[in-house]
Each structure stands twice: as structure tokens, then as C-alpha cells.
Amino acid sequence: MKLEKLFSKMPCQILCAGSDLKRTIRGGYACDMLSWVVSRIDSGEIWLTILNSVNVVAVATLSECACVMLTESVEMEADVLSRAKEKGLTIVTTPLTTYEAAVSISRLLEAEQTTAGRN
Amino acid sequence: MRMAVQTVKLSFQIRGSDFVNAGEASSNTKKALSRIGLNPSVVKRAAIAMYEAELNAMIHAGGGQADVEIFPDHVVIQIADRGPGIPDVDLAMQAGWSTAPDIAREMGFGAGMGLPNIKKHADDMRIETIVGQGTTITIHILFA
């Protein structure tokens, strides 16, 4: 599923539109410890977190994740978003909890796979 | 006649407690490695290992110096600081062990995965440390 399609099916707001909203998402990773994320998230996965400092931008860039989804309606400061824009990162925020967002993404990806399987 | 090996050298200053620019040295190294057309997984391993060492110098040692030398078949990344040193390297290598201050923990650091992550992603990692004088971490990443 492409990022832009996922965003259209979830309650979320784009805070920073990165360089590739047509990027394909392959899954997600939920964690608020940077060293775990940088080491374990795969490129093409959505990172679910409540962290919103500039270090999130560094870790997301290094790990090449598909996008950062801030949960629980967490916002990001303008200077951090500006850094994200420089790096071509996509950042969105959702009112869902991390658990709810993960379940929602999982169901959407599964539904798309099922549909693709029928076609 | 023996040909001299051509290498590319990069050097970066790491400022202590500079959370805003933390990771820039690793990010620039990643770009340099990507430009020479290396396998993306190799580039990512180098970037992650260097990021952890860079962050350690920034958080624990008041900053330091990062020197990167890119050879035809590998890269050597050296992060040197004049911080407090590591009294017990074996303990510091244990996943989960951390001496990060609260300010770092509030930003998502301090998982105690820094050194273990470097070891996991590097082909070779060496720690030279003297308590009260500083620490130098040398990381080797092979391209194939």
C-alpha cells in the first residue's frame, strides 16, 4: 500500500509531506527508544512513536523508514519539521494510541493483500 | 611498481550535548558512502554503527572527533573523545546497561543499546579507553 492511500484511510494529519508519498509501506515498527528503532526498523516501515524531538528526524533518515507517525495527537515543533522537510521525510500525527494505530495499519495492509490475492 | 591505494578521508567535530545536530556526521558519511554506489545494506550498517558512536561521544564525553577513511573494499570509522572513559567495558557492552543522563533519556536515548548496536552492525569494533582520559572506538565495515 502506498503511503498516501494509507493516510486517506486513517485518522491522521500530514505535518510534513516528504519526497515520496507514493512510497510502498511494508509494515510498521512501534518503539520510543532510538537505539532500538535505528537498529531494528526496516526501510519501508512506518515508525510509530510519541517522540517528537529533532533526533527522531536523524533516526528516521538513517534507518530509511517510510514515514514517522506520531501517535496520541503528538505534535512537532516547526524547527523540527523544517529539518524533516530538508531530509525529505514524511511526518504525520494521529489521535490514535500507538496500539490502535498499529492495529489499524496492520488491518489495512492485510485487507489490501487479500484484495490483491483475489484479483 | 606498487600502486598507492586511493582513499577518501572525512573528518567531523562532534559537539558535546548538541542534541540538535546529533547524527549529522553519520548522515554525511552515509551520503558519501551512498555516492560511491555501495550496497545500501552496507551503507546502512556503517551509518547505524557510526551514529551510535557519535551519539555516545555527544552524550557522555562532551563531544569528540570523527574520522572516516573509505578504502576500495572497506571503511574505517574512528570516533575519539576526551571524556570520562569507560571503567568497565564488559558491563558497558551489555544490552540495557546505560549511564545516560535524564535529559538524554527523555529524548529517547539511554536504552543501553549503543555499544551492542555498534558490535552488531560492524565487521570489527575496537574500544580503547582510559578512565579520566577518553575513549576511541574504531569500527570496520567491509563492503563485500
Short mmCIF file of N, CA and C in Angstrom, two decimals, chain A residues 23 41-45 59-67, chain B residues 30 34 40 43-44:
data_model
loop_
_atom_site.label_atom_id
_atom_site.label_comp_id
_atom_site.label_asym_id
_atom_site.label_seq_id
_atom_site.Cartn_x
_atom_site.Cartn_y
_atom_site.Cartn_z
N ARG A 23 5.48 6.10 -1.85
CA ARG A 23 6.32 5.01 -1.37
C ARG A 23 5.46 3.86 -0.83
N ILE A 41 14.24 -1.16 12.81
CA ILE A 41 13.20 -0.85 11.83
C ILE A 41 13.75 -1.10 10.42
N ASP A 42 12.90 -1.61 9.55
CA ASP A 42 13.32 -1.84 8.16
C ASP A 42 12.92 -0.66 7.30
N SER A 43 13.69 -0.42 6.24
CA SER A 43 13.28 0.63 5.32
C SER A 43 11.94 0.20 4.72
N GLY A 44 11.05 1.14 4.55
CA GLY A 44 9.73 0.80 4.03
C GLY A 44 8.70 0.58 5.13
N GLU A 45 9.14 0.65 6.39
CA GLU A 45 8.19 0.50 7.50
C GLU A 45 7.82 1.87 8.07
N VAL A 59 17.17 9.68 13.26
CA VAL A 59 17.00 8.22 13.27
C VAL A 59 16.15 7.75 12.07
N ALA A 60 15.11 8.52 11.77
CA ALA A 60 14.25 8.15 10.63
C ALA A 60 15.04 8.23 9.32
N THR A 61 15.91 9.23 9.22
CA THR A 61 16.70 9.39 8.00
C THR A 61 17.71 8.25 7.86
N LEU A 62 18.41 7.96 8.95
CA LEU A 62 19.43 6.90 8.89
C LEU A 62 18.80 5.54 8.63
N SER A 63 17.65 5.31 9.22
CA SER A 63 17.03 3.98 9.09
C SER A 63 16.22 3.85 7.80
N GLU A 64 16.00 4.98 7.10
CA GLU A 64 15.27 4.99 5.82
C GLU A 64 13.85 4.46 5.97
N CYS A 65 13.22 4.75 7.12
CA CYS A 65 11.84 4.29 7.29
C CYS A 65 10.92 5.07 6.35
N ALA A 66 9.73 4.50 6.10
CA ALA A 66 8.82 5.10 5.11
C ALA A 66 8.23 6.41 5.59
N CYS A 67 7.96 6.48 6.89
CA CYS A 67 7.42 7.71 7.45
C CYS A 67 7.39 7.59 8.97
N LYS B 30 27.03 8.69 5.53
CA LYS B 30 26.10 7.83 4.78
C LYS B 30 25.96 8.33 3.35
N SER B 34 26.96 6.32 0.01
CA SER B 34 25.92 6.06 -0.99
C SER B 34 26.38 6.52 -2.36
N PRO B 40 23.19 -0.74 -0.48
CA PRO B 40 22.50 0.03 0.57
C PRO B 40 22.57 -0.60 1.96
N VAL B 43 25.85 0.41 3.49
CA VAL B 43 25.80 1.84 3.85
C VAL B 43 25.02 2.00 5.16
N LYS B 44 23.92 1.28 5.27
CA LYS B 44 23.08 1.40 6.46
C LYS B 44 23.80 0.87 7.70
#
